[in-house]
mmCIF file of C-alpha atoms in Angstrom:
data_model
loop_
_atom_site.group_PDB
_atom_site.id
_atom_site.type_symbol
_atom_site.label_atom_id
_atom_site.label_comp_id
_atom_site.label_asym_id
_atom_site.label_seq_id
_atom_site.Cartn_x
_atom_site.Cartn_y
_atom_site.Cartn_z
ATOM 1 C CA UNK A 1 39.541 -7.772 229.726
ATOM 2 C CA UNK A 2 36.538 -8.598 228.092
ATOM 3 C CA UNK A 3 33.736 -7.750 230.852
ATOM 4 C CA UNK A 4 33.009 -4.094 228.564
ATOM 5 C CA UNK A 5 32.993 -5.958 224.780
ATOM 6 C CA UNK A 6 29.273 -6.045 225.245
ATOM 7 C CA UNK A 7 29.018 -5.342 221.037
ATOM 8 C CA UNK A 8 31.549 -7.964 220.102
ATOM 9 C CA UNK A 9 30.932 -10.318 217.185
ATOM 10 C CA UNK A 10 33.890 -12.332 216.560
ATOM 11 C CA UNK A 11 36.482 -13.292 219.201
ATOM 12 C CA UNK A 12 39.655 -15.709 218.082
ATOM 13 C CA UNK A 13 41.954 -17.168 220.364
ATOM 14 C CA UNK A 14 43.614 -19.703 218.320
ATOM 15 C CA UNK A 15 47.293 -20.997 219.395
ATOM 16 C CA UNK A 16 47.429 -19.163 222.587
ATOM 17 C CA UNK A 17 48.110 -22.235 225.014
ATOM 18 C CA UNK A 18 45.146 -22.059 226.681
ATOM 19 C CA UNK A 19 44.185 -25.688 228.716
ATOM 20 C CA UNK A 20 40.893 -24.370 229.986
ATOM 21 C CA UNK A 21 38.889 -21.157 229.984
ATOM 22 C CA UNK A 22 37.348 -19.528 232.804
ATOM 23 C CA UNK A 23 33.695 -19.672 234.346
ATOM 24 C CA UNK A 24 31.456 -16.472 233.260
ATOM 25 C CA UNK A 25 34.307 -15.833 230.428
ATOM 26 C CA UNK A 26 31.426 -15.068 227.802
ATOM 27 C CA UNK A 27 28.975 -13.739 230.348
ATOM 28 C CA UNK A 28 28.893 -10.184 228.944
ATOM 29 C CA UNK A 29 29.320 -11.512 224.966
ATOM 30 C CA UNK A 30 25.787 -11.354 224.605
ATOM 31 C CA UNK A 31 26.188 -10.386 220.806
ATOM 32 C CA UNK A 32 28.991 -13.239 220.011
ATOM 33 C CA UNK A 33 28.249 -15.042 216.769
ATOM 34 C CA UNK A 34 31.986 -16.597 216.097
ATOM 35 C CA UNK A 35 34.526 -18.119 218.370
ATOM 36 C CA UNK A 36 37.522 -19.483 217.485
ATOM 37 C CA UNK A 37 39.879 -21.699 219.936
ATOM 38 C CA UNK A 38 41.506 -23.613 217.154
ATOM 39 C CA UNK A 39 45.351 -25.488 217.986
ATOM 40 C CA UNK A 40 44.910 -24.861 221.824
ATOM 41 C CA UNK A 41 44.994 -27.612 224.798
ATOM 42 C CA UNK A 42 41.409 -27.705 225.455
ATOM 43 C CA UNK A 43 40.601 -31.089 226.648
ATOM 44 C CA UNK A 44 37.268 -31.042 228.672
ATOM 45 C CA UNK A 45 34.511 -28.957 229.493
ATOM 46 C CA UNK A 46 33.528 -29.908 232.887
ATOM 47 C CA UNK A 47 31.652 -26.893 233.071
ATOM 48 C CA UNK A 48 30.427 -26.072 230.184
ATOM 49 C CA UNK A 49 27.122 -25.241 230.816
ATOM 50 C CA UNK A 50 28.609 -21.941 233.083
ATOM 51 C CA UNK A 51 31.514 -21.327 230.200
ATOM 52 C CA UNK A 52 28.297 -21.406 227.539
ATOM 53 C CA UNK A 53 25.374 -21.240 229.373
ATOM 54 C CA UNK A 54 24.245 -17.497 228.086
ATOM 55 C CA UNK A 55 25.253 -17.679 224.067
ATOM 56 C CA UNK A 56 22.327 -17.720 222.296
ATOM 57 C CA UNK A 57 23.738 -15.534 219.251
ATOM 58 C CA UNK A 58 26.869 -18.455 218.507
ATOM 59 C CA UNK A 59 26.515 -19.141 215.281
ATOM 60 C CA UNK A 60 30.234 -20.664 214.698
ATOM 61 C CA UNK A 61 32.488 -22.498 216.895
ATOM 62 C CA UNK A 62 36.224 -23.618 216.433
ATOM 63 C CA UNK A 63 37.519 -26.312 218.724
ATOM 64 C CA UNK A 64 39.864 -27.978 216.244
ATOM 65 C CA UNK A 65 43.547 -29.079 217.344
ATOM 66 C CA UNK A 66 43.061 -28.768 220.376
ATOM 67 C CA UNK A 67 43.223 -31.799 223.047
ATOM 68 C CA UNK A 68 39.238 -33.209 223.078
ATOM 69 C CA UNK A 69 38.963 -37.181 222.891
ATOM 70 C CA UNK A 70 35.247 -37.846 224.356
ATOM 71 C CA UNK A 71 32.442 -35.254 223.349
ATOM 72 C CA UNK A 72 29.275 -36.477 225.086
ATOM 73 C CA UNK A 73 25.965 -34.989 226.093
ATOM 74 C CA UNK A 74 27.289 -32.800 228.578
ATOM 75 C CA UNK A 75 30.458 -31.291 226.702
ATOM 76 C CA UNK A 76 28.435 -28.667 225.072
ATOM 77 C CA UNK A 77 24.735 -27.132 226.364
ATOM 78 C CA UNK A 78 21.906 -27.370 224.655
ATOM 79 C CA UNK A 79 21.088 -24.088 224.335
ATOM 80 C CA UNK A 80 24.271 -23.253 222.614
ATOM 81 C CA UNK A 81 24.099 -26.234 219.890
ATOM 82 C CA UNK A 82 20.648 -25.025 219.227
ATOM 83 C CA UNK A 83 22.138 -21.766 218.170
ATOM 84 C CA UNK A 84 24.737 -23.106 216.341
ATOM 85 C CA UNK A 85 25.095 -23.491 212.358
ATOM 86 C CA UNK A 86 28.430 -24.290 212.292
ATOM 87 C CA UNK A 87 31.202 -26.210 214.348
ATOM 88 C CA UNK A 88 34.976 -27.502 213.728
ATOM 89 C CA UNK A 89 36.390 -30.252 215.812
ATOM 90 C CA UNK A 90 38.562 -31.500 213.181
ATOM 91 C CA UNK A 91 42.377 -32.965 214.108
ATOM 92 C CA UNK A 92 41.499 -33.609 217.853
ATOM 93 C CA UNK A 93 42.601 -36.959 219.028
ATOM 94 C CA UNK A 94 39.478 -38.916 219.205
ATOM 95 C CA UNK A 95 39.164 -42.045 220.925
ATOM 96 C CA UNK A 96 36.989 -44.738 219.205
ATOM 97 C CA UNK A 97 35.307 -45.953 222.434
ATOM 98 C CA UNK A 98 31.668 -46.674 223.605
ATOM 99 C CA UNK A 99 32.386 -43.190 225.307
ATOM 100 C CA UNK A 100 32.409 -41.828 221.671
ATOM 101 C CA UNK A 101 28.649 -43.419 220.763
ATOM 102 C CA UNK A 102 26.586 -40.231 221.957
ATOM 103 C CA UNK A 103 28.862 -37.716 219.448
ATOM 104 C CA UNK A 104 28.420 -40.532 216.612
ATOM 105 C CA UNK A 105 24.415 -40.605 217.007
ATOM 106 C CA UNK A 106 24.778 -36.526 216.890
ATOM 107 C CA UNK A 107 26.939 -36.470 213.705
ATOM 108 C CA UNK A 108 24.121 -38.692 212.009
ATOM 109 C CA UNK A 109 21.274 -36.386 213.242
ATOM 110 C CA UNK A 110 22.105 -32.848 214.144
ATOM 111 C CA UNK A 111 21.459 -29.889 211.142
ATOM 112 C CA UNK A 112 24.229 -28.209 212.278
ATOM 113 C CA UNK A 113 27.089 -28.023 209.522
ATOM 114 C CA UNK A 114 30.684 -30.189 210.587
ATOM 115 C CA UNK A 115 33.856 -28.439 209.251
ATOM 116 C CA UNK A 116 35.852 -31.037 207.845
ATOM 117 C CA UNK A 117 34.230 -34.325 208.429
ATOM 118 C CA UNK A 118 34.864 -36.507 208.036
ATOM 119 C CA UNK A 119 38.672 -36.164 206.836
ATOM 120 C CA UNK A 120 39.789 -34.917 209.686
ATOM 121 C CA UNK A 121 37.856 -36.827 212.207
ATOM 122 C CA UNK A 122 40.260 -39.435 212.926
ATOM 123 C CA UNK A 123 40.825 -42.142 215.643
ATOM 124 C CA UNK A 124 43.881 -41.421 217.750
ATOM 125 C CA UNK A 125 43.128 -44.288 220.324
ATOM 126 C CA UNK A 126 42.894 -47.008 221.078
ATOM 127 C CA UNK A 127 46.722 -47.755 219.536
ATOM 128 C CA UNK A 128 44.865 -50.820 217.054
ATOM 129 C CA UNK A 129 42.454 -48.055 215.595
ATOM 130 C CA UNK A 130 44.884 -45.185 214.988
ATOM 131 C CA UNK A 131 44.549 -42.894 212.149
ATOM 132 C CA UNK A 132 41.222 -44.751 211.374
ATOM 133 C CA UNK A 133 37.905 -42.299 210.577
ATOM 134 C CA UNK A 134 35.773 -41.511 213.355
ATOM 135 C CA UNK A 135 32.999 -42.349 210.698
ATOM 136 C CA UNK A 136 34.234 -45.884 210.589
ATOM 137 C CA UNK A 137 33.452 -47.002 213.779
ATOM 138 C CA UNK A 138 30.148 -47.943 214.667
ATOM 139 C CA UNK A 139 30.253 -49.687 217.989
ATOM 140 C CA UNK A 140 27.229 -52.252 218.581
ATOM 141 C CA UNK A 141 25.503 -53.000 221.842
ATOM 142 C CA UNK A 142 27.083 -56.205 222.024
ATOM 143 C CA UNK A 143 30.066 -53.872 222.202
ATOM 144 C CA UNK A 144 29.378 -51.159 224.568
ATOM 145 C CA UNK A 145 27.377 -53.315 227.047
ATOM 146 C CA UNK A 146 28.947 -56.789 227.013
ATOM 147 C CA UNK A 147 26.781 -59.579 228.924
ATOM 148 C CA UNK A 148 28.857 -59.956 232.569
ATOM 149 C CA UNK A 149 29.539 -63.358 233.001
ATOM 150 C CA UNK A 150 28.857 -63.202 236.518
ATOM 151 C CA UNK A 151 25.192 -62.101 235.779
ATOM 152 C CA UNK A 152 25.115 -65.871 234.087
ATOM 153 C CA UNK A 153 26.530 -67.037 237.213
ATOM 154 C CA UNK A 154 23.998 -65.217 239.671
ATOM 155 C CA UNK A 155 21.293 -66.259 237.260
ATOM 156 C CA UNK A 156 22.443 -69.880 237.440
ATOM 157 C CA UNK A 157 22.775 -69.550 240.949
ATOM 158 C CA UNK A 158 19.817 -68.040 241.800
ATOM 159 C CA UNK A 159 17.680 -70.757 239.499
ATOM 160 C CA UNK A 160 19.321 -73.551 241.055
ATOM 161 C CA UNK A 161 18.946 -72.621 244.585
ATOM 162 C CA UNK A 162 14.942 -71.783 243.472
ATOM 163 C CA UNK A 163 14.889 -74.711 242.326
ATOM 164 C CA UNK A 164 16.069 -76.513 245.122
ATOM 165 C CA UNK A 165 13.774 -74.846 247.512
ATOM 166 C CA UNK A 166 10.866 -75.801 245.114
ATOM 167 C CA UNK A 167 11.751 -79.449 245.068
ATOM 168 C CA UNK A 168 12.261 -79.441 249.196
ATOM 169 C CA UNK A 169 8.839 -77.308 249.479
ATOM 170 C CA UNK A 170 6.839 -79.832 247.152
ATOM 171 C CA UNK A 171 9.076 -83.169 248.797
ATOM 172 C CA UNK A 172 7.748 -81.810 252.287
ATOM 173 C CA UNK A 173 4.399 -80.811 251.514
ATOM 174 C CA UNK A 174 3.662 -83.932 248.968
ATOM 175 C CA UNK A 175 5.634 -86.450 250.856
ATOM 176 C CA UNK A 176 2.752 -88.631 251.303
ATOM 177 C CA UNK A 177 1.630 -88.450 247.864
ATOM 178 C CA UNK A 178 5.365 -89.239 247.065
ATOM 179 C CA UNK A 179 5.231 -92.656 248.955
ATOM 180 C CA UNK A 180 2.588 -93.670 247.389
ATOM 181 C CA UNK A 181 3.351 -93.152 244.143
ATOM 182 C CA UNK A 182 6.769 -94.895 244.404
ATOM 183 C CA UNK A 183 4.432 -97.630 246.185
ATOM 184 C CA UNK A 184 2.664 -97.894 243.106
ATOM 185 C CA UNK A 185 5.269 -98.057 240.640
ATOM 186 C CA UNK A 186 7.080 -100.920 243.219
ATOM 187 C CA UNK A 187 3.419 -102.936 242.640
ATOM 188 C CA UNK A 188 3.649 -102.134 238.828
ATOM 189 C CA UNK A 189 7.181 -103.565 237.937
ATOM 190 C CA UNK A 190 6.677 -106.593 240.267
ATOM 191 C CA UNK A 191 3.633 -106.721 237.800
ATOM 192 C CA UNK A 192 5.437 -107.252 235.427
ATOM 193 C CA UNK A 193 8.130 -108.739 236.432
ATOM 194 C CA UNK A 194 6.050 -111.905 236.757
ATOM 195 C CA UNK A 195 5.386 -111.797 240.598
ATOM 196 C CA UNK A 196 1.542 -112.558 241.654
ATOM 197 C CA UNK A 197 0.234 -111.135 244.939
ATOM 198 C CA UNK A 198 -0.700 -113.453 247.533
ATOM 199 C CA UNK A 199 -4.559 -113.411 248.743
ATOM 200 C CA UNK A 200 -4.440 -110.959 251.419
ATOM 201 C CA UNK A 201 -6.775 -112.590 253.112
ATOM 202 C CA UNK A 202 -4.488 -115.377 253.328
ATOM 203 C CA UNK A 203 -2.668 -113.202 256.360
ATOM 204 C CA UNK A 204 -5.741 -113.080 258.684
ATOM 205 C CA UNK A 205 -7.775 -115.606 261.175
ATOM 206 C CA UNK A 206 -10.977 -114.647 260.405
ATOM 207 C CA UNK A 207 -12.810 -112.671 257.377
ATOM 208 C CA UNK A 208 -14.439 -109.866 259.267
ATOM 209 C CA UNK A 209 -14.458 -108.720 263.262
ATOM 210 C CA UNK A 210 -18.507 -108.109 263.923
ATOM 211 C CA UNK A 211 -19.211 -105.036 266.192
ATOM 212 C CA UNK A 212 -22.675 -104.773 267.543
ATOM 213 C CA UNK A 213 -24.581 -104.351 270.614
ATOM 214 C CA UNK A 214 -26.767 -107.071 272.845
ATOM 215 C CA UNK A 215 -30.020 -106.066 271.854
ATOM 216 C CA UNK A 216 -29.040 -106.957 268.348
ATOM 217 C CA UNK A 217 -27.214 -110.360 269.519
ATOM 218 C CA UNK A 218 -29.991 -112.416 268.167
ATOM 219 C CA UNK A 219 -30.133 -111.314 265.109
ATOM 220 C CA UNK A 220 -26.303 -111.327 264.727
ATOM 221 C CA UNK A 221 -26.467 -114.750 265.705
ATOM 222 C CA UNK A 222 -29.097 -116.885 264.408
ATOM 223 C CA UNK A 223 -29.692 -114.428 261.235
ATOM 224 C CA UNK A 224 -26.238 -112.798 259.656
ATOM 225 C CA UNK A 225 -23.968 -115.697 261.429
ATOM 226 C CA UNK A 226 -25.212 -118.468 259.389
ATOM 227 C CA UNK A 227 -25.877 -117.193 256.649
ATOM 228 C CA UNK A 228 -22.322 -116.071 256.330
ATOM 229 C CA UNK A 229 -20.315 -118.677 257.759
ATOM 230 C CA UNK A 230 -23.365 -121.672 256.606
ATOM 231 C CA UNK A 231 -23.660 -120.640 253.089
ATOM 232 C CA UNK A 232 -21.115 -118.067 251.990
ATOM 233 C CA UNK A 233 -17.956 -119.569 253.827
ATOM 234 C CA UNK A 234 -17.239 -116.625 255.256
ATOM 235 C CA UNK A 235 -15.459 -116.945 258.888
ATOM 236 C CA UNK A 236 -16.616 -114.538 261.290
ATOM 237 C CA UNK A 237 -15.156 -113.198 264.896
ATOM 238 C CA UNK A 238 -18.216 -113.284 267.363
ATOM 239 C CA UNK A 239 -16.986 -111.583 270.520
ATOM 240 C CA UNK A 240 -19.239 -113.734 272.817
ATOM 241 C CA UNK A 241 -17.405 -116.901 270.832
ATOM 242 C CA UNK A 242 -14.122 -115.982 270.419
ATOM 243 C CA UNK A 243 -12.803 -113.546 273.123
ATOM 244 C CA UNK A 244 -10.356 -115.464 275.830
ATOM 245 C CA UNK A 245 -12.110 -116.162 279.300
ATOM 246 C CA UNK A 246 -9.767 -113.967 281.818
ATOM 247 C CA UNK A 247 -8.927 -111.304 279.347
ATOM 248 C CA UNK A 248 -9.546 -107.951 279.633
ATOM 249 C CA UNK A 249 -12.599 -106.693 276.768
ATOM 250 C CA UNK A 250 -10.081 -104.230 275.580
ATOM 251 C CA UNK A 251 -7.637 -106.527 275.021
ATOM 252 C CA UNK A 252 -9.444 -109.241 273.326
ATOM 253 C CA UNK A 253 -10.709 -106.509 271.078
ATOM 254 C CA UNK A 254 -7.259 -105.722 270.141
ATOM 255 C CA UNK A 255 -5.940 -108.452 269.822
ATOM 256 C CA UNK A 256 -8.516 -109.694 267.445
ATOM 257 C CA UNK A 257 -9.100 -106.765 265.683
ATOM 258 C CA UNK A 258 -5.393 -107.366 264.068
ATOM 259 C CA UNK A 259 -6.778 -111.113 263.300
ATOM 260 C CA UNK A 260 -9.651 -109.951 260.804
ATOM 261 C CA UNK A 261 -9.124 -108.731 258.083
ATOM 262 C CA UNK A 262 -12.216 -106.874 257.877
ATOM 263 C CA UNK A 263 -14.667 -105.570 260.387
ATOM 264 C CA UNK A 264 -18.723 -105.618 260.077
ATOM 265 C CA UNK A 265 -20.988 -102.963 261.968
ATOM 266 C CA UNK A 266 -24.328 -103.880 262.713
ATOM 267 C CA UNK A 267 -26.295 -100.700 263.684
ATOM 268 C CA UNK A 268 -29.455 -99.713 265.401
ATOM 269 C CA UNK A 269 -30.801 -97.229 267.805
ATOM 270 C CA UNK A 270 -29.824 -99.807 270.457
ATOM 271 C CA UNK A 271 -26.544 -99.318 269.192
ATOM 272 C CA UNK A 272 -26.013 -95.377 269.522
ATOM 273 C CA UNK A 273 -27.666 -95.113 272.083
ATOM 274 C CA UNK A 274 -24.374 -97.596 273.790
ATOM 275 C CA UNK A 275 -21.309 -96.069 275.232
ATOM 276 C CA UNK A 276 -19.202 -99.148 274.241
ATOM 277 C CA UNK A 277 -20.685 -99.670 271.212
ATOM 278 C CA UNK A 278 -19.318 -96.041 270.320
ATOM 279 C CA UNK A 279 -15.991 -96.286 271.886
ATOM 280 C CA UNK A 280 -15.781 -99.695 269.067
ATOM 281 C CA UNK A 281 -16.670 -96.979 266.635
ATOM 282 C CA UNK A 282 -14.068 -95.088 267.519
ATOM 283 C CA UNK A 283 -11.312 -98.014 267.822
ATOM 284 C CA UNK A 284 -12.372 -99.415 264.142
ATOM 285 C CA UNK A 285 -11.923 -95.944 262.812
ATOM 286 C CA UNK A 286 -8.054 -96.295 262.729
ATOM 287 C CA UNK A 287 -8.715 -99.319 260.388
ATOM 288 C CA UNK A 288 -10.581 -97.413 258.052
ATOM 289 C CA UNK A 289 -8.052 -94.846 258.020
ATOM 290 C CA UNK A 290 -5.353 -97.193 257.288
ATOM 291 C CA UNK A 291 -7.009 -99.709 255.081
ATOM 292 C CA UNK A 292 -10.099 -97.199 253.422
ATOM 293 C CA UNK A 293 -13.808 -97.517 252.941
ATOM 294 C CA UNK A 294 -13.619 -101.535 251.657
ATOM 295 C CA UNK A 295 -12.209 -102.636 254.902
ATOM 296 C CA UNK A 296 -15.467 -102.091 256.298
ATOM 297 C CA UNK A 297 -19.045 -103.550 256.170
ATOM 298 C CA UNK A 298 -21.702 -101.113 257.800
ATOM 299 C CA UNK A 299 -25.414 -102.791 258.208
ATOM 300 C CA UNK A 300 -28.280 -100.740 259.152
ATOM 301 C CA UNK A 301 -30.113 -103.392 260.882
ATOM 302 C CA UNK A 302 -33.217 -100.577 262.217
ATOM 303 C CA UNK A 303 -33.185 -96.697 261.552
ATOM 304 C CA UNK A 304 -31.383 -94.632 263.786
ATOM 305 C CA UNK A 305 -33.240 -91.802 265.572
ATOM 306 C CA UNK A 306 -31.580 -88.379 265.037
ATOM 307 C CA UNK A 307 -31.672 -87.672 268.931
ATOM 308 C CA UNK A 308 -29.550 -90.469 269.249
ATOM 309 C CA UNK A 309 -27.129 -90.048 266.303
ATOM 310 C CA UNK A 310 -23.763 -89.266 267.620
ATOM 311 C CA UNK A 311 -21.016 -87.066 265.877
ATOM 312 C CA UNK A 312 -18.599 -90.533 265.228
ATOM 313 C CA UNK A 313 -21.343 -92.369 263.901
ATOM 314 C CA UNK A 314 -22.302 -89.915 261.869
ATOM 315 C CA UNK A 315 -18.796 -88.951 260.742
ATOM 316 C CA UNK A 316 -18.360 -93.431 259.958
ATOM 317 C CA UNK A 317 -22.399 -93.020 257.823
ATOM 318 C CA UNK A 318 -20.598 -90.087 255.629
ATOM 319 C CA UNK A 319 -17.440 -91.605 254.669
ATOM 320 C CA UNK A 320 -18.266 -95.072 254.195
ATOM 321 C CA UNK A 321 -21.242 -96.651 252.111
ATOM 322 C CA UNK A 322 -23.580 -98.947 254.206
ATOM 323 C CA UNK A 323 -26.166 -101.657 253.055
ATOM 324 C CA UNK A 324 -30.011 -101.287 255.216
ATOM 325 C CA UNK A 325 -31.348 -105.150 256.461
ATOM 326 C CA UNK A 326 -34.754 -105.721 255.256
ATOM 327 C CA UNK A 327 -36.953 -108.695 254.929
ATOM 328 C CA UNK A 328 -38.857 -109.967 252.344
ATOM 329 C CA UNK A 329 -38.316 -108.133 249.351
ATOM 330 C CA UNK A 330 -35.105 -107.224 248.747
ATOM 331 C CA UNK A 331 -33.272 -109.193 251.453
ATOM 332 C CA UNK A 332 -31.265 -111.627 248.678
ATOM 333 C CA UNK A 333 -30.634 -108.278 247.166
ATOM 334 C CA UNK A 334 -29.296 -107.190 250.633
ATOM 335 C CA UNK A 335 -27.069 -111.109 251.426
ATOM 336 C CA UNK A 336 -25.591 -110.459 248.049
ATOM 337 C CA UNK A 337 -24.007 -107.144 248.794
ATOM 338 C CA UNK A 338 -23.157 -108.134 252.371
ATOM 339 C CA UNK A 339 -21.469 -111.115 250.624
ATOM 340 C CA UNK A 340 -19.487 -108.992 248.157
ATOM 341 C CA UNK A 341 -18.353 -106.683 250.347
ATOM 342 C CA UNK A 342 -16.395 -109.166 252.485
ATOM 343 C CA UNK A 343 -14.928 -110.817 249.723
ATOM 344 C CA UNK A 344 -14.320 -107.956 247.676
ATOM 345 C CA UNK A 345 -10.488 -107.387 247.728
ATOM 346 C CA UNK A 346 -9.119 -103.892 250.246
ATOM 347 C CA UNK A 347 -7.518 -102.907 246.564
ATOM 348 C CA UNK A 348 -4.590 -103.323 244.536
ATOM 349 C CA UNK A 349 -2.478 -101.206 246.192
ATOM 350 C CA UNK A 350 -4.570 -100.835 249.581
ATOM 351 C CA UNK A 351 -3.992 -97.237 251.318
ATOM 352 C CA UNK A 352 -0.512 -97.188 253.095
ATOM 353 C CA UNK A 353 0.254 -95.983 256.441
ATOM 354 C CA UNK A 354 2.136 -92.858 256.601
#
């Protein structure tokens, strides 16, 4: 019917019952500058971009009374609102959704003239907003993208199971750290609760265990002996004085290791250069892990060679402070710190064992 109206201007086809028009209906319109579908039952334009693809030349468009509640981006092309100076969509039912928000934004912006806005721009749902102007509703974000409660809900979830993981990571990987802080505050409220630790020495035989080899006996013996247990009061575990007759070395060792509560090493080259002497360095190493640096004494009696420095000693020289024997000058300088260091207290709290 209309495939040969290649020169035609105006074409109105108002109150003909039409509920849709057809794909390619203005192919051939190329010179179209007024339409008119006014009091039809046009609802939608799912294709509107075929139906209007090709009109460059509309220059007036009349969709009134007709069935249209939603225009969005996509009910109309581009090209043909860019050609446009006039449209009517007057006395359509309207609904005053968050569907509506694109058309609202366009009324506010676009150049193109509105037929009767905004009289006859009116609300027909929802029921609570009939009859009021499509102008009056302005729909917020609040409104049109309302907060899920179950996005709370994930959040919450999500945060608490984080944080859960968190607090299992940092109770696994700190758990020592953890014990010995709650070790700490235990020592600070009985602190204050009035109790008074009792000397830890108090819980041992004997002040200090002495380590050293033969070839150092003498000295050990008629030198640091008395002079610690003679004149500082200082009671000292002397393996060839103490050990039990018919025990084995390895034992005694043991068994009087737990009775001092400190342990003295006397060292020389005589002394690295002894397999047992070094398998005692390596048995007394446990009690400096357990008990730290103050549980020990270390006395360079004579300079070590390097050829006969072994990796334990070594490791025992690096970690723990030792005092050098001299004689002459210096030496009360020397019986003074030897002298300290036993009596000086493993600390307040000593070093647990985890």
């Amino acid at each position: 019917m209309f495939i040969s109206l290649e020169n035609l201007e105006s074409l109105h086809l108002q109150s003909t019952d039409l509920v849709g028009l057809p794909l390619n209906l203005f192919t051939n319109l190329k010179k179209l500058r007024v339409l008119n579908l006014q009091d039809n039952s046009l609802y939608n334009f799912d294709h509107s971009s075929e139906m209007f693809g090709n009109m460059t030349t509309l220059k007036s468009l009349d969709l009134s009374s007709n069935l249209i509640s939603i225009m969005n981006k996509t009910s109309l092309p581009s090209i043909l609102l860019n050609s446009l100076e006039q449209i009517n969509l007057g006395n359509n039912p309207f609904s005053c959704t968050c569907d509506q928000t694109w058309f609202l934004k366009w009324i506010k912006q676009t150049k193109i003239k509105i037929v009767g806005y905004p009289k006859k721009y009116k609300c027909r749902h929802p029921n609570e907003l009939e009859g009021q102007y499509l102008k009056n509703y302005n729909p917020t974000d609040d409104m049109c993208n309302p907060w899920n409660p179950l996005y709370t809900m994930a959040i919450v979830l999500s945060f608490f199971g984080v944080s859960i993981l968190a607090i299992i990571i940092c109770i696994w990987r700190c758990q020592n750290n953890i014990k010995n802080t709650v070790y700490l505050l235990r020592v600070v409220y009985n602190h204050r609760q009035g109790h008074v630790a009792f000397d830890e020495r108090l819980n041992y035989e004997y002040h200090a265990f002495v380590v050293y080899c033969d070839a150092d006996r003498e000295w050990v013996h008629t030198v640091f002996l008395p002079k610690m247990e003679r004149d500082e009061g200082i009671k000292l575990c002397i393996h060839q004085r103490e050990f039990d007759v018919g025990e084995t070395i390895t034992g005694n060792i043991d068994k009087y290791l737990e009775k001092s509560w400190k342990v003295v090493v006397v060292m020389s080259n005589d002394f690295a250069k002894s397999e047992w002497c070094q398998w005692e360095v390596d048995v007394v190493q446990e009690r400096r892990r357990r008990q730290g640096k103050d549980a020990f004494l270390l006395i360079m009696l004579k300079t070590i060679d390097s050829k006969h420095m072994t990796s334990p000693l070594r490791t025992l020289l690096e970690s723990t402070p030792h005092v050098r024997y001299q004689t002459g000058v210096g030496e009360d300088m020397f019986w003074r710190a030897a002298a300290k260091s036993l009596q000086r207290p493993l600390g307040l709290p000593p070093v647990p064992v985890l």
